[in-house]
mmCIF file of C-alpha atoms in Angstrom:
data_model
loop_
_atom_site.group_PDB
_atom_site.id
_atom_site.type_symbol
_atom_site.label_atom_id
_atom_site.label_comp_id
_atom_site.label_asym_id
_atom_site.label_seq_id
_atom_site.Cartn_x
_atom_site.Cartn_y
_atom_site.Cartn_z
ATOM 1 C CA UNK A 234 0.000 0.000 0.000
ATOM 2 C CA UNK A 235 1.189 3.587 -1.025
ATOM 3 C CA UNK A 236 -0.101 6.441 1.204
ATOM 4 C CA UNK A 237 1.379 9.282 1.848
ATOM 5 C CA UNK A 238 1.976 11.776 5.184
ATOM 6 C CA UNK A 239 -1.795 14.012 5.207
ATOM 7 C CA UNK A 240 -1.458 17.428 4.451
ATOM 8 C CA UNK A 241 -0.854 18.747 8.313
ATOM 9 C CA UNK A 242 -2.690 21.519 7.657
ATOM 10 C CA UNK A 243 -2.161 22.297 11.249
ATOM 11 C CA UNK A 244 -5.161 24.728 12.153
ATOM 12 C CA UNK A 245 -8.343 25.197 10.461
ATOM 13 C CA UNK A 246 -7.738 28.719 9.947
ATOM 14 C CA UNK A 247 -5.281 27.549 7.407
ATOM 15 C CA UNK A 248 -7.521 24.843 5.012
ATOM 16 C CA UNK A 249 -9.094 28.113 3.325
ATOM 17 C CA UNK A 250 -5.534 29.350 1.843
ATOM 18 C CA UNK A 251 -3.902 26.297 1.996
ATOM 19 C CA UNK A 252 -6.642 25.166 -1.013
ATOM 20 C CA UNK A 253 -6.191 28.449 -2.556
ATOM 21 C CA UNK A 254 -2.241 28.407 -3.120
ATOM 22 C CA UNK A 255 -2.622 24.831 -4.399
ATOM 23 C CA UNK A 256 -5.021 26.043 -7.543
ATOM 24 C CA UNK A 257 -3.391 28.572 -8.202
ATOM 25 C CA UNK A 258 0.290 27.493 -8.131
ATOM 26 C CA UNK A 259 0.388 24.862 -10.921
ATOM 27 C CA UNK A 260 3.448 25.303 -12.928
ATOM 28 C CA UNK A 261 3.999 21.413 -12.835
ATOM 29 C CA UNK A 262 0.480 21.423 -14.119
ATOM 30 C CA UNK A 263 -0.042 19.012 -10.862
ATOM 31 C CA UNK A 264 -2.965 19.495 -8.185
ATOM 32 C CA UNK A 265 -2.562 18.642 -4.428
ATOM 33 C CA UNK A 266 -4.512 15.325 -3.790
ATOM 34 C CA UNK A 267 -5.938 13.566 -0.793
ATOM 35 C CA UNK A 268 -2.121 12.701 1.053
ATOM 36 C CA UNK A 269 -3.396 9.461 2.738
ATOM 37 C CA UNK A 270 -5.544 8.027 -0.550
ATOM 38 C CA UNK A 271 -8.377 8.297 1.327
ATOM 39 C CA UNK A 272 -11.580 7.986 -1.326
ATOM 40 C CA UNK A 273 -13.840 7.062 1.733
ATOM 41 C CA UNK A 274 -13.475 10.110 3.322
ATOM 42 C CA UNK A 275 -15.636 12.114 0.357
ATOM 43 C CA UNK A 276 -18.765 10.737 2.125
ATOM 44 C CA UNK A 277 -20.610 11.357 5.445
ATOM 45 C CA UNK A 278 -21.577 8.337 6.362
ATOM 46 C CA UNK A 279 -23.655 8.131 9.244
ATOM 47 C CA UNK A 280 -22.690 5.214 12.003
ATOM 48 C CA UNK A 281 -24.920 3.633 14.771
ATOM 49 C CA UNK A 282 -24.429 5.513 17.718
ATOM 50 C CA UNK A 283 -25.972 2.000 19.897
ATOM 51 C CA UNK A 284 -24.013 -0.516 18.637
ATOM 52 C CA UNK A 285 -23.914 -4.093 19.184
ATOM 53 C CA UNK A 286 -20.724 -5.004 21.263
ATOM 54 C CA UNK A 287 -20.035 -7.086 18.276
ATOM 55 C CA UNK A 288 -19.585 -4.098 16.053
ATOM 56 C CA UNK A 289 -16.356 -1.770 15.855
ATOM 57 C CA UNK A 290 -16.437 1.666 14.466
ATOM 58 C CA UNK A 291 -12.839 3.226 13.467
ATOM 59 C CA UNK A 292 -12.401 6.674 11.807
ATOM 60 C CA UNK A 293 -9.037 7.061 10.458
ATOM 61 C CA UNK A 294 -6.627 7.765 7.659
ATOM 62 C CA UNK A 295 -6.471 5.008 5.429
ATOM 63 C CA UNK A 296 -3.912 3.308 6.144
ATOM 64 C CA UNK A 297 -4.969 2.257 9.229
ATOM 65 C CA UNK A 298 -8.306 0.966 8.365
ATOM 66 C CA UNK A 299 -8.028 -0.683 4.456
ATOM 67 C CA UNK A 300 -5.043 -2.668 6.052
ATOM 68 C CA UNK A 301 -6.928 -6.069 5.761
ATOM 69 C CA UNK A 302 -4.677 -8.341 6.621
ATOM 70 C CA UNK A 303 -4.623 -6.409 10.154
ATOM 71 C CA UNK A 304 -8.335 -6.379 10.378
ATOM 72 C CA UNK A 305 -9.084 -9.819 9.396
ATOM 73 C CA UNK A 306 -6.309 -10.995 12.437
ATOM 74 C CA UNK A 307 -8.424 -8.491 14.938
ATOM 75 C CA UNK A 308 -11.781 -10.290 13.827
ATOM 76 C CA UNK A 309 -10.274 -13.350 13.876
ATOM 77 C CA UNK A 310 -8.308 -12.980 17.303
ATOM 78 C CA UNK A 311 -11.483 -11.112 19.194
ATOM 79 C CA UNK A 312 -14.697 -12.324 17.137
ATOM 80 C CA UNK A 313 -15.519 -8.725 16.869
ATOM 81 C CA UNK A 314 -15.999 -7.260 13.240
ATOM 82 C CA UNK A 315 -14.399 -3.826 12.029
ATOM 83 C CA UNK A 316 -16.097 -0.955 10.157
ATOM 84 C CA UNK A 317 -13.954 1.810 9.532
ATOM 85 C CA UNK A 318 -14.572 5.233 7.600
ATOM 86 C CA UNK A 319 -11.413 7.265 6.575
ATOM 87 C CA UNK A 320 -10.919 11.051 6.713
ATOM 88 C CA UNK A 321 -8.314 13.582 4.863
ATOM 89 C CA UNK A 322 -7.449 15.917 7.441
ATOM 90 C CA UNK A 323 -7.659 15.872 11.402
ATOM 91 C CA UNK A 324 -9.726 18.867 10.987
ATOM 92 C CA UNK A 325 -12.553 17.067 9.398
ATOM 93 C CA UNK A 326 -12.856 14.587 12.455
ATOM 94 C CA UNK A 327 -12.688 16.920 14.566
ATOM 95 C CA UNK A 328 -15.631 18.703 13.225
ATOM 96 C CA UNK A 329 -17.229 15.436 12.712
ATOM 97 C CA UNK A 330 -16.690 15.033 16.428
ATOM 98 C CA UNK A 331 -17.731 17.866 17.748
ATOM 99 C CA UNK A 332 -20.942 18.106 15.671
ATOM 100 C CA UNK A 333 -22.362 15.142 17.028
ATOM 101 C CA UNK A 334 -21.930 16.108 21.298
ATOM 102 C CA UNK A 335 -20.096 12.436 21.607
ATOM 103 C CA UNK A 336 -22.372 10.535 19.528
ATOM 104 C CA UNK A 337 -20.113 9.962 16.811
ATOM 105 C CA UNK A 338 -20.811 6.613 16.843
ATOM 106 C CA UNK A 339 -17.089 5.758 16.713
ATOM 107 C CA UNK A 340 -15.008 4.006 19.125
ATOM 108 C CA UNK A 341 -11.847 4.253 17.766
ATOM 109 C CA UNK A 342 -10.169 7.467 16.310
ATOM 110 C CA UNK A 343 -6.423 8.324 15.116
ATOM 111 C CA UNK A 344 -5.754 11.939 15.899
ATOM 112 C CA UNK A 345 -1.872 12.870 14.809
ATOM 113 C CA UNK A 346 -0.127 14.286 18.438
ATOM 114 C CA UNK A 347 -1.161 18.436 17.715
ATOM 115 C CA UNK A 348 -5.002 17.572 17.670
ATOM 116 C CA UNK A 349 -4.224 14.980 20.626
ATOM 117 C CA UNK A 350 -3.842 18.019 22.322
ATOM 118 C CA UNK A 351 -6.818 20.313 20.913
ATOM 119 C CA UNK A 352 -9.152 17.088 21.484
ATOM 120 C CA UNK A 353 -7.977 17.025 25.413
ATOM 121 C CA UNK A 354 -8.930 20.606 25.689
ATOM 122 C CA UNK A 355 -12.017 20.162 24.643
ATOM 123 C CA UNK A 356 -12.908 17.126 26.622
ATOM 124 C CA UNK A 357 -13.779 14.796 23.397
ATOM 125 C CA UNK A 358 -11.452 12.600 24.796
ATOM 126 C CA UNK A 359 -12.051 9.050 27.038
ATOM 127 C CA UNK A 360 -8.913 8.298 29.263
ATOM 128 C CA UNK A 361 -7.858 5.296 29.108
ATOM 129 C CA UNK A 362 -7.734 2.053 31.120
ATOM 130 C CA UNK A 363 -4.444 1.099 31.210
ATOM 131 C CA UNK A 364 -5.322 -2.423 32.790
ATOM 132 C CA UNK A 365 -6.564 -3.690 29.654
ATOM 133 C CA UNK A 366 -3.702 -2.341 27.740
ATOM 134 C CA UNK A 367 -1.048 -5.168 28.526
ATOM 135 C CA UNK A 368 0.762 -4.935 25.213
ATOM 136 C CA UNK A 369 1.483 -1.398 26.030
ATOM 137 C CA UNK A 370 4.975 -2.271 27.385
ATOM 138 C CA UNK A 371 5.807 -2.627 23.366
ATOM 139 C CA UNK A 372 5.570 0.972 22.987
ATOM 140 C CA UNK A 373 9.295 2.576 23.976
ATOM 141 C CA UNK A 374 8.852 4.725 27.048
ATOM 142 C CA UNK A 375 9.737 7.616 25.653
ATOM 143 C CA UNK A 376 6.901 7.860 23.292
ATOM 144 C CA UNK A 377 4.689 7.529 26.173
ATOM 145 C CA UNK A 378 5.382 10.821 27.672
ATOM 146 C CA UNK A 379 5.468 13.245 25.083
ATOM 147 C CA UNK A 380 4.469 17.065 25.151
ATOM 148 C CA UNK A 381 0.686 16.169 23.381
ATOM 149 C CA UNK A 382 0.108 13.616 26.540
ATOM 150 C CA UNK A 383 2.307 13.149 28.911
ATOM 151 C CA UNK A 384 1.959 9.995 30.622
ATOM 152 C CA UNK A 385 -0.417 8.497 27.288
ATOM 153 C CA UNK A 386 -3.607 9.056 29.387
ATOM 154 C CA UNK A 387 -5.728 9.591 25.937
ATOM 155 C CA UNK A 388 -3.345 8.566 23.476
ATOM 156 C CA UNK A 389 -0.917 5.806 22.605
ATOM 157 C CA UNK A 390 1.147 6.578 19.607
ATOM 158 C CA UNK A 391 1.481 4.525 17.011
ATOM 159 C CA UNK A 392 3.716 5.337 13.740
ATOM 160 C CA UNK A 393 6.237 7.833 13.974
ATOM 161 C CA UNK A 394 7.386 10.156 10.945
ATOM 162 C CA UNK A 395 9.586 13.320 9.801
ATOM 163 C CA UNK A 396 9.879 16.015 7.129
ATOM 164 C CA UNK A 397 12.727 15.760 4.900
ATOM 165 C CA UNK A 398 14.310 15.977 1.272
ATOM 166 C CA UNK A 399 13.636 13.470 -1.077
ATOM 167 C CA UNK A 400 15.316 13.871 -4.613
ATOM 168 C CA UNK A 401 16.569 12.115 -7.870
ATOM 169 C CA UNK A 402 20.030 11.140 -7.115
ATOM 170 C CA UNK A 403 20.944 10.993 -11.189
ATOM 171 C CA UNK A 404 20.086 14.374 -11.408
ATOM 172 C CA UNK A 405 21.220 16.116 -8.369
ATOM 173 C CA UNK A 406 24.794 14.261 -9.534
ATOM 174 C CA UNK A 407 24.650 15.161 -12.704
ATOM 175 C CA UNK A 408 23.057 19.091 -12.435
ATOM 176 C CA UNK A 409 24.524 20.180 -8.782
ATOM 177 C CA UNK A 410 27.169 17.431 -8.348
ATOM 178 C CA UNK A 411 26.810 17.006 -4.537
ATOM 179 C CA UNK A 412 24.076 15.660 -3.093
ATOM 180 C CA UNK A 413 21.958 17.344 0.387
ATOM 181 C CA UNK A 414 22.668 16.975 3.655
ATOM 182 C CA UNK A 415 20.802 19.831 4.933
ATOM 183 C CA UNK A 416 18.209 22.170 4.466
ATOM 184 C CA UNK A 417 20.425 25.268 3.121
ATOM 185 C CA UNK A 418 21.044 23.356 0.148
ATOM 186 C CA UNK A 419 17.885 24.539 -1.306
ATOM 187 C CA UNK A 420 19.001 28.358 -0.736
ATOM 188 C CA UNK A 421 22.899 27.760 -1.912
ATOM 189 C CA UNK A 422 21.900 25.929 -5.167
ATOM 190 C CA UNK A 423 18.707 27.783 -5.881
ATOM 191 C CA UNK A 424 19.672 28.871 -9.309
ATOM 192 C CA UNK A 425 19.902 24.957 -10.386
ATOM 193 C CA UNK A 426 16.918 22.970 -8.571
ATOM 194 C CA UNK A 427 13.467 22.586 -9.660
ATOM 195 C CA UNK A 428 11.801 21.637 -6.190
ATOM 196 C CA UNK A 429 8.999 21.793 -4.731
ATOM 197 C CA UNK A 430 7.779 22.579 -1.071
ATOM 198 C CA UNK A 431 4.645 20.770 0.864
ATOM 199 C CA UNK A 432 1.723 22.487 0.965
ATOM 200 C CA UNK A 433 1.392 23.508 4.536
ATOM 201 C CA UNK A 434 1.858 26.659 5.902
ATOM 202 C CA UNK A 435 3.492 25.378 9.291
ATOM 203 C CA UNK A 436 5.538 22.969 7.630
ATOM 204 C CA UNK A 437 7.618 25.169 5.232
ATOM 205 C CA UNK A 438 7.467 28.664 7.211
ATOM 206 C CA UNK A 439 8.300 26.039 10.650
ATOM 207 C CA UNK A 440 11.884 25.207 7.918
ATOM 208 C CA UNK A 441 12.324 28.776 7.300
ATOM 209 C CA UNK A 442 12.278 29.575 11.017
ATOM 210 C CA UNK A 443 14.507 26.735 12.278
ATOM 211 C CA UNK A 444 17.446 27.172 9.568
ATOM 212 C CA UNK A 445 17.235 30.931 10.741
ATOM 213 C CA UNK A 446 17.751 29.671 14.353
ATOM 214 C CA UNK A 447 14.159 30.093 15.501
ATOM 215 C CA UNK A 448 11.735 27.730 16.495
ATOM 216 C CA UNK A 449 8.798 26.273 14.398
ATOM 217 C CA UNK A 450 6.832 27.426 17.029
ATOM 218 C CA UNK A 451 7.410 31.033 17.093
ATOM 219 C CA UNK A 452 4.719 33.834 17.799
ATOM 220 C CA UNK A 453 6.850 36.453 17.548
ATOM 221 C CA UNK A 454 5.695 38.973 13.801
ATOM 222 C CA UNK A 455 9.284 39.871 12.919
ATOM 223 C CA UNK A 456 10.383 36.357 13.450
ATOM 224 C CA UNK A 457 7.729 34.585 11.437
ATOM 225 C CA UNK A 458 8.250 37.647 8.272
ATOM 226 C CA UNK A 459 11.944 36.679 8.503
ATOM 227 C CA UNK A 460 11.135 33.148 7.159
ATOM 228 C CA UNK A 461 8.841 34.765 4.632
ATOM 229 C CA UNK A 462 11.720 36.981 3.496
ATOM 230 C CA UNK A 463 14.100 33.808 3.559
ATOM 231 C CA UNK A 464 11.377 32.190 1.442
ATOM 232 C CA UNK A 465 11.117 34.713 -1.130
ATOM 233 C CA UNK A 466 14.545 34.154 -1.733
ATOM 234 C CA UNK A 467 13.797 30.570 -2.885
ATOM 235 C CA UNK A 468 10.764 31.340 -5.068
ATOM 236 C CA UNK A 469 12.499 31.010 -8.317
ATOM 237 C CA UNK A 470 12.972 27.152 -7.834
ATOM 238 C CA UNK A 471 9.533 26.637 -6.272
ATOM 239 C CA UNK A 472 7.790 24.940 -9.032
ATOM 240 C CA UNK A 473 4.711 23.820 -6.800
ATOM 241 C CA UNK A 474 3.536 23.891 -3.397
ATOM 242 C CA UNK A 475 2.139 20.160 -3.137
ATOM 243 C CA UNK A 476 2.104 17.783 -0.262
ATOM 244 C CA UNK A 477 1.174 14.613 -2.480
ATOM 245 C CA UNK A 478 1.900 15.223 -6.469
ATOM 246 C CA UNK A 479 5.578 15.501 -6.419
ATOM 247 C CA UNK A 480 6.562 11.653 -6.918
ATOM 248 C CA UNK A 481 5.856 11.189 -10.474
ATOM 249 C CA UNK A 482 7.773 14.345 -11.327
ATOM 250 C CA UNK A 483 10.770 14.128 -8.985
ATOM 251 C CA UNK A 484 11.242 10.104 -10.432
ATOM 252 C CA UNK A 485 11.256 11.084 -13.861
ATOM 253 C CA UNK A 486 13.690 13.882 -13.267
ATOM 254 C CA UNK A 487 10.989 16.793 -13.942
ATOM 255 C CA UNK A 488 11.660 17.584 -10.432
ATOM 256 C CA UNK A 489 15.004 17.139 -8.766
ATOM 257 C CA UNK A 490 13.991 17.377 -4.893
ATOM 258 C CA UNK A 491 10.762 17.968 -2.890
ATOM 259 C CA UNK A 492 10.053 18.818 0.597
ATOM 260 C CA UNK A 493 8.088 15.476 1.674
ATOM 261 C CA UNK A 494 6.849 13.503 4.498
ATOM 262 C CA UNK A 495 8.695 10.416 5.122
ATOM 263 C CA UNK A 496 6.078 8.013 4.464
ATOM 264 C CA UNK A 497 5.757 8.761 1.228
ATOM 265 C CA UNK A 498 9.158 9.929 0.564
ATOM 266 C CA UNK A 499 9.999 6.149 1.756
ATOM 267 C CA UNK A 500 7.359 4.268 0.348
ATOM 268 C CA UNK A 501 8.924 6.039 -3.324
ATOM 269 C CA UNK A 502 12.533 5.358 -2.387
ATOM 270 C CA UNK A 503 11.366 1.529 -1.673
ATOM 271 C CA UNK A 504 10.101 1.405 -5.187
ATOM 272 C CA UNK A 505 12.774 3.114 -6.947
ATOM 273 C CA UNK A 506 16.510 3.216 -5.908
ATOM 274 C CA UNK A 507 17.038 6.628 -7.793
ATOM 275 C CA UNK A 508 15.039 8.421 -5.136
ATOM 276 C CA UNK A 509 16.580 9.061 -1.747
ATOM 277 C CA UNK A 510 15.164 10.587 1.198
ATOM 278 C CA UNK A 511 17.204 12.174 4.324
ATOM 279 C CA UNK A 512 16.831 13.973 7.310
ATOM 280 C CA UNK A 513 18.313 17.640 7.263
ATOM 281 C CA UNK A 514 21.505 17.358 9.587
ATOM 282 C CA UNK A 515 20.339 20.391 11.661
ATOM 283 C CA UNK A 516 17.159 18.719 12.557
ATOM 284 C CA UNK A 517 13.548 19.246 11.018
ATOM 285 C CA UNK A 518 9.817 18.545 12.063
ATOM 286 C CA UNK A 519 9.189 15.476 14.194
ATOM 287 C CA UNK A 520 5.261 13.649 14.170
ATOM 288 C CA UNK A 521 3.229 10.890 15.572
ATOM 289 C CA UNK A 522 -0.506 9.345 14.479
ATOM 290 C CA UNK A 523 -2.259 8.327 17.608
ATOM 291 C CA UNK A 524 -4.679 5.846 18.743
ATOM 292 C CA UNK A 525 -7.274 7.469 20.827
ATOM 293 C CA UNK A 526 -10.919 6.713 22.405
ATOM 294 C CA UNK A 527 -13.719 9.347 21.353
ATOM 295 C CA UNK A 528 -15.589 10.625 24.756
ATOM 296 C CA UNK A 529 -19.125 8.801 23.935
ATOM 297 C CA UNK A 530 -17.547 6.074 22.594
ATOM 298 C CA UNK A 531 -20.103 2.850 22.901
ATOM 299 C CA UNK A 532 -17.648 0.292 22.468
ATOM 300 C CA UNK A 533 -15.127 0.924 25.509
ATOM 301 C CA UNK A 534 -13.991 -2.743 25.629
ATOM 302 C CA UNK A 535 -13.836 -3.299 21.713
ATOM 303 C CA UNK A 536 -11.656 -0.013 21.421
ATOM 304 C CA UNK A 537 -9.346 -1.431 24.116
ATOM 305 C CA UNK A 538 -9.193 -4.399 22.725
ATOM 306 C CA UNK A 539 -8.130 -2.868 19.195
ATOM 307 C CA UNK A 540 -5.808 -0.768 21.242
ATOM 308 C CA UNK A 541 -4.241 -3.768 22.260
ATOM 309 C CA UNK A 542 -4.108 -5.792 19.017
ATOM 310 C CA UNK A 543 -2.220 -3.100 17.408
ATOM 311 C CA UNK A 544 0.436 -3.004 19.584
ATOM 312 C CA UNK A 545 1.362 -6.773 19.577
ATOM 313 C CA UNK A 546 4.730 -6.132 17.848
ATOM 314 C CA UNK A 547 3.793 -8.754 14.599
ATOM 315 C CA UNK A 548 1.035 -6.149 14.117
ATOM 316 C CA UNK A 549 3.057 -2.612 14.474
ATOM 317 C CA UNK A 550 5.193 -4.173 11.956
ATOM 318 C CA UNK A 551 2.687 -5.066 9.368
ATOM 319 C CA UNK A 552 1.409 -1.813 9.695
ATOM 320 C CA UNK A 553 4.971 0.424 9.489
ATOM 321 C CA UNK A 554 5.851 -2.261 6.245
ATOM 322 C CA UNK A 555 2.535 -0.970 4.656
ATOM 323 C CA UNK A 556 2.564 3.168 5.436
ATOM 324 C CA UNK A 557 6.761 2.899 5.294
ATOM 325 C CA UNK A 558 6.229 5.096 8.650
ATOM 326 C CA UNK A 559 8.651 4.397 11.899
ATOM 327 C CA UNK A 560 6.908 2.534 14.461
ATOM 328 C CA UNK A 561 6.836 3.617 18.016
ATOM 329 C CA UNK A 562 6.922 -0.648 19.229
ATOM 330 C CA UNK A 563 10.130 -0.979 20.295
ATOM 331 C CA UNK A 564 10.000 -4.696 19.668
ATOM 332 C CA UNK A 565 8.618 -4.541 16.197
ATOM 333 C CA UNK A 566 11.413 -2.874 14.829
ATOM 334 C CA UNK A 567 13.290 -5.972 14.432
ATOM 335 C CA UNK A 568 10.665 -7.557 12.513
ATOM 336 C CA UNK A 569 10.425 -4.357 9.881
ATOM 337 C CA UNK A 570 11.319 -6.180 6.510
ATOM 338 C CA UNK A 571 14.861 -5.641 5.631
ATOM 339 C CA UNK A 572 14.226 -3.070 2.759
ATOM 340 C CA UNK A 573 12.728 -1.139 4.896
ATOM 341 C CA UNK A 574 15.141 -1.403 7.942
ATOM 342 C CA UNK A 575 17.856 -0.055 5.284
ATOM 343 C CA UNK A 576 16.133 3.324 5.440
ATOM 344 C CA UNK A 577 18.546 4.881 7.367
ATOM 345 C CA UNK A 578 16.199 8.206 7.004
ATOM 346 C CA UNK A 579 12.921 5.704 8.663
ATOM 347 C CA UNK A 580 13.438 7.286 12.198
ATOM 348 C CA UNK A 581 15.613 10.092 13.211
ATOM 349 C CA UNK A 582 18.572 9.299 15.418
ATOM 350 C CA UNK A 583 19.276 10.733 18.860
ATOM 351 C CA UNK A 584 21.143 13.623 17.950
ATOM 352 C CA UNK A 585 19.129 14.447 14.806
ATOM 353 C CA UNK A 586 15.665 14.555 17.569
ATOM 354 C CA UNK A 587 17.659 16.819 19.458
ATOM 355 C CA UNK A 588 17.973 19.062 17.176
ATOM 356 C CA UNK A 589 14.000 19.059 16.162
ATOM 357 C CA UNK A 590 10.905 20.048 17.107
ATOM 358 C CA UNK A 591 7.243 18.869 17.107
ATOM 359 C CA UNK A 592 5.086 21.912 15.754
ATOM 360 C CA UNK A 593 2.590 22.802 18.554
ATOM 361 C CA UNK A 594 -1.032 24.225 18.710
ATOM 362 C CA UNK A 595 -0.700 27.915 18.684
ATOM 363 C CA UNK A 596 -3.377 31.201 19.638
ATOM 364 C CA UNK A 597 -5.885 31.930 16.626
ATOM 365 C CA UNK A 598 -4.204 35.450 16.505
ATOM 366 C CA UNK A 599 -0.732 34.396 16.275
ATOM 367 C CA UNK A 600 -1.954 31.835 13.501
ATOM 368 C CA UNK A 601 -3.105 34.956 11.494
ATOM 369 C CA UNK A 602 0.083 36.224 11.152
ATOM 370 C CA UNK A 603 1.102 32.881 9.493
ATOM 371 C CA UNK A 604 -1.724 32.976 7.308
ATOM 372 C CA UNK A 605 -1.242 36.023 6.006
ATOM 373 C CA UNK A 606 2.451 35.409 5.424
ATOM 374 C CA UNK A 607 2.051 31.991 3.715
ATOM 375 C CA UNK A 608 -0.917 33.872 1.568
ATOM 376 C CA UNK A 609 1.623 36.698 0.205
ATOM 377 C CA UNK A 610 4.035 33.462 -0.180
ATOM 378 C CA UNK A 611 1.791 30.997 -2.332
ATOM 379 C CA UNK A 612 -0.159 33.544 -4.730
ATOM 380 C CA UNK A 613 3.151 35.786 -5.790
ATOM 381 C CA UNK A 614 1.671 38.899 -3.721
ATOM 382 C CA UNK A 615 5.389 39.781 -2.492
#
């Protein structure tokens, strides 16, 4: 299965422009599409909110519910059957969510770690029962205290990934003659690269601010129109802002590096040994997807029990092999099939997370400022 990394677009105050830059910034004559595949998330399907405990309900991206070999070994292993519904962006469950007062009818949700934390604010969370969570002793400690959830009282995370560079190795050797290592490549061999950035506003103004020795999460104005200015400088090579519709281009040398999400980025560089993805030596964007229990969930036990399955280490693995995402299961690393264990990219090392950051839920005003920033940015308005 080939998915991709969603579009992160990080606040809803953002989907508006986000949308707007992709139409009208076409020069590959590409459009931004749905990042994780997801076909099933075009419809509003309504879901029983009494259920039968034999029943399920998961709303997720799609890689986590159209793996079938990992729902046909929870039906088999429980006797409980699985009905999921996917979604594009953790903004649209969240509406979905909070629309229906906790009657979702889901029991199972997968909110990345930012909306983990919007979610918990708003009390549309369940905690959960850590007694019938056994398997959770696969999970390395250290993902079980992050800044989202400390202690994983709503959340247990579940696949791991990272922004980086991917790019055509022929033709970065044969146009530049060196290939990346960090993110000031882009700036130092502007004049020669045809790239293109993802489309989210966080994302590529969150670059901007780190390689200018700020953090992703800055609120300060002159700060954030710093990385705009920095930016501007690379417009020339920007031949798309597009979170998805890169990977044809960029393998038939069209392109010759992208901004990308590694699960994507990976799942590519699996297929073709041309493409290469790294992670910027002075440290980039770190993320987690999350497996989480809607407050009015009506399946407690099943949703704990799914919980559970997915973090027998067998299972993890099947599910990093098919999304080409890290996995937070300590034990199921050694099970990852060898291609993709020779990733060295698949999960940051020690010093690399030290020098990152996980972008964080900022105010509505300070967001504004971003906006309007990655709105000059996108549609050429200087």
């Amino acid at each position: 299965m080939s998915i991709s990394r969603r579009k992160f677009l990080r606040q809803t105050a953002y989907v508006t422009s986000a949308f707007a830059s992709a139409s009208s910034l076409s020069a590959c004559g590409i459009f931004d599409k749905d990042p994780h595949g997801n076909e099933a998330a075009k419809e509003d399907v309504p879901r029983p909110v009494t259920q039968d405990k034999q029943t399920l309900y998961i709303y997720g991206w799609s890689t986590y519910i159209n793996n079938q070999d990992v729902l046909e070994g929870f039906t088999k292993e429980t006797g409980l059957k699985v009905v999921g519904d996917a979604y594009d962006s953790n903004e649209v469950m969240l509406a979905k969510l909070e629309a229906s007062g906790g009657r979702s009818g889901y029991s199972i949700i997968y909110p990345s770690d930012y909306m983990v934390t919007q979610m918990r604010d708003k009390k549309l969370l369940a905690p959960l029962n850590k007694k019938l969570l056994p398997n959770i002793s696969n999970i390395a400690s250290n993902y079980l205290d992050l800044p989202h959830d400390r202690g994983a009282v709503f959340s247990i995370p579940v696949s791991l990934g990272t922004t980086g560079l991917a790019y055509n190795v022929k033709a970065v050797n044969s146009i530049i003659g060196e290939e990346p290592k960090d993110w000031n490549y882009l700036w130092n061999h502007k004049s020669k690269l045809r790239i293109t950035l993802v489309n989210d506003p966080r994302e590529v103004m969150g670059m901007a601010l780190h390689i200018l020795g700020h953090s992703y999460n800055t609120k300060e104005p002159d700060k954030i129109e710093q990385a705009f200015q920095k930016l501007r400088e690379l417009m020339p090579a920007i031949a798309n802002f597009t979170t998805d519709a890169w990977k044809d281009p960029l393998a038939s040398g069209d392109l010759i590096m992208c901004m990308a999400f590694s699960g994507d980025a990976i799942s590519l560089a699996r297929q073709d040994p041309n493409i290469k993805y790294i992670l910027p030596t002075s440290g980039t964007s770190i993320w987690t997807d999350t497996m989480a229990i809607p407050r009015g969930a009506s399946n407690i036990e099943g949703a704990h029990a799914w919980i559970n399955y997915v973090m027998k280490p067998e299972v993890a693995a099947k599910i990093s092999d098919a999304n080409s995402f890290g996995t937070t299961n300590k034990i199921a690393k050694s099970m990852l099939p060898d291609d993709l264990k020779a990733i060295t990219a698949l999960e940051p090392t020690e010093g690399i997370i030290k020098l990152s950051e996980r972008i964080t839920k900022l105010e509505p005003e300070v967001l504004q400022i971003y906006e309007g920033f990655w709105t000059r940015l996108t549609t050429g308005l200087g």
